[in-house]
mmCIF file of C-alpha atoms in Angstrom:
data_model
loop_
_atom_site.group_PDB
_atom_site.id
_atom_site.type_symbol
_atom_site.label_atom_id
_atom_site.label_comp_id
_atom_site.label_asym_id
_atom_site.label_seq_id
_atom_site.Cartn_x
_atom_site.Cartn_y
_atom_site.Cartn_z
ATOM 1 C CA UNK A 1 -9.566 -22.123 0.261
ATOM 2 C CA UNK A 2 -6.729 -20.390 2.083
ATOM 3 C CA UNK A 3 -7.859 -18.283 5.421
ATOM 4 C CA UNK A 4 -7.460 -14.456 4.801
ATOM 5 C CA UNK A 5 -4.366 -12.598 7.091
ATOM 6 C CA UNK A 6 -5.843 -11.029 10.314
ATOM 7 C CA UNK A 7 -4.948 -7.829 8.766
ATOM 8 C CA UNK A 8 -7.430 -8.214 5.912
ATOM 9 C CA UNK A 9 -9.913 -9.634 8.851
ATOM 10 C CA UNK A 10 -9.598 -6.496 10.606
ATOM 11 C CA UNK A 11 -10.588 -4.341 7.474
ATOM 12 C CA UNK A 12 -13.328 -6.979 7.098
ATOM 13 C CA UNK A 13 -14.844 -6.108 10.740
ATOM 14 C CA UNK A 14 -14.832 -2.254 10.570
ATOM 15 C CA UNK A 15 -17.416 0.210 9.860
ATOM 16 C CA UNK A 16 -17.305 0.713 5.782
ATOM 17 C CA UNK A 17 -17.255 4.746 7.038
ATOM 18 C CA UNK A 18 -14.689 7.280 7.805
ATOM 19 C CA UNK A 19 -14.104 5.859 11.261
ATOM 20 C CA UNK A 20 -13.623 2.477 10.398
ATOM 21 C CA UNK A 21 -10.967 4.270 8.116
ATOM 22 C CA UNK A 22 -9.401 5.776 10.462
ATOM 23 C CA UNK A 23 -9.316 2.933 13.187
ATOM 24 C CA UNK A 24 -7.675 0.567 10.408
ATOM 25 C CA UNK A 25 -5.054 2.896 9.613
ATOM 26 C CA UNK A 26 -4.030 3.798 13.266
ATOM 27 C CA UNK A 27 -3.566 0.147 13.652
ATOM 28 C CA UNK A 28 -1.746 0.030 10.419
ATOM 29 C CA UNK A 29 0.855 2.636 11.694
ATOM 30 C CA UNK A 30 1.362 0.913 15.348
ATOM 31 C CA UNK A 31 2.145 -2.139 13.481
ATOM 32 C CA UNK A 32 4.329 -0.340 10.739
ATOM 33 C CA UNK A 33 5.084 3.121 12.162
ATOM 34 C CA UNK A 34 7.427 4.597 9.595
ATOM 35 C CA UNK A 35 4.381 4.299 7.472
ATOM 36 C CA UNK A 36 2.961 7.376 10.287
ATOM 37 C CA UNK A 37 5.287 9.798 8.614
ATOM 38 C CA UNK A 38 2.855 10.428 6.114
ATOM 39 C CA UNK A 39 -0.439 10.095 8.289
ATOM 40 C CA UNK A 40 -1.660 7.343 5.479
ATOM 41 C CA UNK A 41 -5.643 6.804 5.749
ATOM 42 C CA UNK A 42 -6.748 3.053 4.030
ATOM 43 C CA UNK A 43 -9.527 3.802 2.021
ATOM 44 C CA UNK A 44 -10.348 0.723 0.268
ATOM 45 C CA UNK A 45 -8.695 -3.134 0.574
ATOM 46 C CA UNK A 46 -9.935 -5.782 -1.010
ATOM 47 C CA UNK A 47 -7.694 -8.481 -2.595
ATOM 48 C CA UNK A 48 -6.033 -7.507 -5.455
ATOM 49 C CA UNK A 49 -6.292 -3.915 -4.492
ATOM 50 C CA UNK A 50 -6.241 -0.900 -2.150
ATOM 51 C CA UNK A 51 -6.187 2.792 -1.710
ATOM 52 C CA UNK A 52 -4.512 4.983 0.193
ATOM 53 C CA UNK A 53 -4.498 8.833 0.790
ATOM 54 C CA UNK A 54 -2.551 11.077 2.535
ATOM 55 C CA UNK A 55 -2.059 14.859 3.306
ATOM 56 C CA UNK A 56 0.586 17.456 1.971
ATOM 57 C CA UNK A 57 1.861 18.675 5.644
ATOM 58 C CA UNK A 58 5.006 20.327 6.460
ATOM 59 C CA UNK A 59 6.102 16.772 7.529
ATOM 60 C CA UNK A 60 6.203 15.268 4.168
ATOM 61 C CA UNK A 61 7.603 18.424 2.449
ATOM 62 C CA UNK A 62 10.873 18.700 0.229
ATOM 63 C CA UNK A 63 12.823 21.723 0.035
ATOM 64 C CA UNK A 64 10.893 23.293 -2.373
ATOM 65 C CA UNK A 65 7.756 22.511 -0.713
ATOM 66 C CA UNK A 66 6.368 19.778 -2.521
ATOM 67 C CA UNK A 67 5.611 16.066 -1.174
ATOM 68 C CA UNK A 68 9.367 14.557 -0.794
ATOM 69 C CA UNK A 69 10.021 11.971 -3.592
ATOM 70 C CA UNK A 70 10.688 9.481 -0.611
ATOM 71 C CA UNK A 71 7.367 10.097 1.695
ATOM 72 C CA UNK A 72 5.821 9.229 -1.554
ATOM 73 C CA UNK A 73 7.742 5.856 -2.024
ATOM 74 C CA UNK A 74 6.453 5.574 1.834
ATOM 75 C CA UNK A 75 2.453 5.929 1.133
ATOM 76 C CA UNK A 76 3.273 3.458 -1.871
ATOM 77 C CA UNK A 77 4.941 0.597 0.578
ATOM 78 C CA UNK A 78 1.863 1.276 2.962
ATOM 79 C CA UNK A 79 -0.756 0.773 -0.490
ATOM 80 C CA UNK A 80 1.172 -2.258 -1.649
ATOM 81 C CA UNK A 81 1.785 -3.715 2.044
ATOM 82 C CA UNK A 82 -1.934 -3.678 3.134
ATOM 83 C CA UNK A 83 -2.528 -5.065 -0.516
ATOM 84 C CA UNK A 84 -0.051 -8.064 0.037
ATOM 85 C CA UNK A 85 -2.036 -8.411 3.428
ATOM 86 C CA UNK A 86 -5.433 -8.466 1.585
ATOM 87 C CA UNK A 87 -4.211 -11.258 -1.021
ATOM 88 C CA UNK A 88 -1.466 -13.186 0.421
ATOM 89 C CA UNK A 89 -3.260 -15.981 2.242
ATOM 90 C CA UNK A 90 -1.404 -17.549 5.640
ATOM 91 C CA UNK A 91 -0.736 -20.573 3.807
ATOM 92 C CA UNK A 92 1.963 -17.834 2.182
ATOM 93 C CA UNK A 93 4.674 -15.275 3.611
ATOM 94 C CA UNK A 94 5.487 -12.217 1.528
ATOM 95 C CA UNK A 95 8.613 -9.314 2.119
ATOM 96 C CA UNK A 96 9.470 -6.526 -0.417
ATOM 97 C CA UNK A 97 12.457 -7.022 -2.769
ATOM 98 C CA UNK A 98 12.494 -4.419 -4.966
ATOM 99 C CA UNK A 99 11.186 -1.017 -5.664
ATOM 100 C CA UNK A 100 11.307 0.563 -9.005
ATOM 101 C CA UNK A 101 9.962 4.377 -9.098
ATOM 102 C CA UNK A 102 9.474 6.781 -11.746
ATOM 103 C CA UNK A 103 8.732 10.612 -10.375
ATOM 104 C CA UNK A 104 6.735 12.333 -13.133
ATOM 105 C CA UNK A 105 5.873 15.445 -11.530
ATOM 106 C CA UNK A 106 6.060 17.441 -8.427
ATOM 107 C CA UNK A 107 3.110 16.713 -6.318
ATOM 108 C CA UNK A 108 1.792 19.966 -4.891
ATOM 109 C CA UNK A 109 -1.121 18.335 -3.101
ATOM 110 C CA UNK A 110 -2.241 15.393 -0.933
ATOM 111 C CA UNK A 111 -2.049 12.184 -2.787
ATOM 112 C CA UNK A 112 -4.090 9.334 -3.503
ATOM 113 C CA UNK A 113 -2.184 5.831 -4.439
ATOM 114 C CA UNK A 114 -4.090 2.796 -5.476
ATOM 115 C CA UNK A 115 -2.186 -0.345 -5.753
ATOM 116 C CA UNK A 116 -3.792 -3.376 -8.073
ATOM 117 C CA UNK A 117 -2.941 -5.940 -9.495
ATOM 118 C CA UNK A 118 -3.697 -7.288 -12.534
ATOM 119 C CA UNK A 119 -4.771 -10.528 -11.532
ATOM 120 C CA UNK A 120 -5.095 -12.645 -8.786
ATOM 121 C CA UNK A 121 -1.996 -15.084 -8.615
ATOM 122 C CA UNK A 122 -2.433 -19.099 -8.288
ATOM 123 C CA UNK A 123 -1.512 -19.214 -4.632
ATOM 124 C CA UNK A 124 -1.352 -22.761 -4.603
ATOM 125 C CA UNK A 125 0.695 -22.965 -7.717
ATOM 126 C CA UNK A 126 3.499 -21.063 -5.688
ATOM 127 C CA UNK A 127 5.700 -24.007 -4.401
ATOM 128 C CA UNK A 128 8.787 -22.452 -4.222
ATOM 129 C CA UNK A 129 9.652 -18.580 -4.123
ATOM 130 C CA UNK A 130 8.177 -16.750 -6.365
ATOM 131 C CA UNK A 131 7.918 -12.075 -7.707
ATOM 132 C CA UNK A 132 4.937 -10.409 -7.670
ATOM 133 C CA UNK A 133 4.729 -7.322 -8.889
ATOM 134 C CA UNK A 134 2.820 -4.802 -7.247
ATOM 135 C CA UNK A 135 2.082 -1.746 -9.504
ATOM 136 C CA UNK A 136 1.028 1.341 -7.835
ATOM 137 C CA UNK A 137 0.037 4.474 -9.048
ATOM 138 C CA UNK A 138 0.456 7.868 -7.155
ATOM 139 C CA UNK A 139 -2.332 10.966 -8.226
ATOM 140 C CA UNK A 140 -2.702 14.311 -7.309
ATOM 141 C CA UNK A 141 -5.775 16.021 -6.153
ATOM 142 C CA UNK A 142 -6.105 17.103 -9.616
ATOM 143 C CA UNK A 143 -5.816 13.410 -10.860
ATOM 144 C CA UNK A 144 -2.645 13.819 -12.556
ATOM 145 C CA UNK A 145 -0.181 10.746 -11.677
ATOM 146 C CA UNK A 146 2.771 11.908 -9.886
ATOM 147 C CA UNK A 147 4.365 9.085 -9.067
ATOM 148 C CA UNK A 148 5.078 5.096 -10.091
ATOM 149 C CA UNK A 149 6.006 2.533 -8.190
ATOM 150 C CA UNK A 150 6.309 -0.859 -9.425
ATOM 151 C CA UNK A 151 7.120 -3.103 -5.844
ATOM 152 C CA UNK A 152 8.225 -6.636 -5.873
ATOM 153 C CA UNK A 153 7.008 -8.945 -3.226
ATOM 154 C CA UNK A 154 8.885 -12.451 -2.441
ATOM 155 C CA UNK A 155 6.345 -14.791 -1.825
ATOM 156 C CA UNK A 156 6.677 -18.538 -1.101
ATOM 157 C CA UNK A 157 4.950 -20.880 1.022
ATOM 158 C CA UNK A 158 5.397 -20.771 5.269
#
């Protein structure tokens, strides 16, 4: 069994409450801080999966006043990132190659992206280089998806 990343560890240790929420994600933004420009809040990280939310604030606004297109691709990176984190075991590196995004409507409201994947891949069927595809889906607060991402992920083995 591969050992889990000390990122996923870190989740692991926490309080399951609103503070151990918010002490994971201020971590998550000193190691990543572009990922602060849109004050992301981990909600849930297991492998396989995770949830982020994050505010509508003047900082993430477009010039109509509605979350920018590209703060959104932001809180998806952060959802897929801390998912790669949760699944990739440190037998395994992973980077982002690609990012393919659909916007399918303007997003008036915080947002709420979950990031899962289908499956768990074979890690130790990866001998080479190999995609993963991350989907991850944006909502509103009204539960209307705003935005898709689908992310690809280079993994191979350290």
């Amino acid at each position: 069994m591969a050992i889990e990343s000390p990122t996923y560890r870190s989740w692991q240790r926490l309080p399951r409450n609103g503070v151990g929420s918010v002490l994971f994600s201020l971590g998550m933004c000193a190691r990543v801080p572009y990922f602060a420009t849109v004050l992301p809040r981990v909600t849930a990280l297991e492998p396989g999966r995770c949830e982020v939310r994050s505010p509508k604030w003047w900082g993430v606004h477009n010039h109509i006043g509605t979350f920018h297109a590209i703060a959104a691709c932001n809180l998806a990176e952060a959802a897929m990132g801390m998912l790669a984190e949760a699944t990739v075991p440190t037998t395994h590196r992973w980077i982002p190659k690609a990012m393919h995004t659909q916007y399918l409507g303007k997003a008036t409201t915080g947002l709420h992206a979950v990031a899962q994947l289908p499956a768990l891949p074979d890690f130790a069927a990866i001998t080479d280089g190999t995609d993963l595809v991350v989907p991850v889906t944006i909502r509103d607060r009204n539960g209307a998806e705003v935005v898709h991402a689908d992310i690809t992920i280079w993994v191979t083995p350290r």
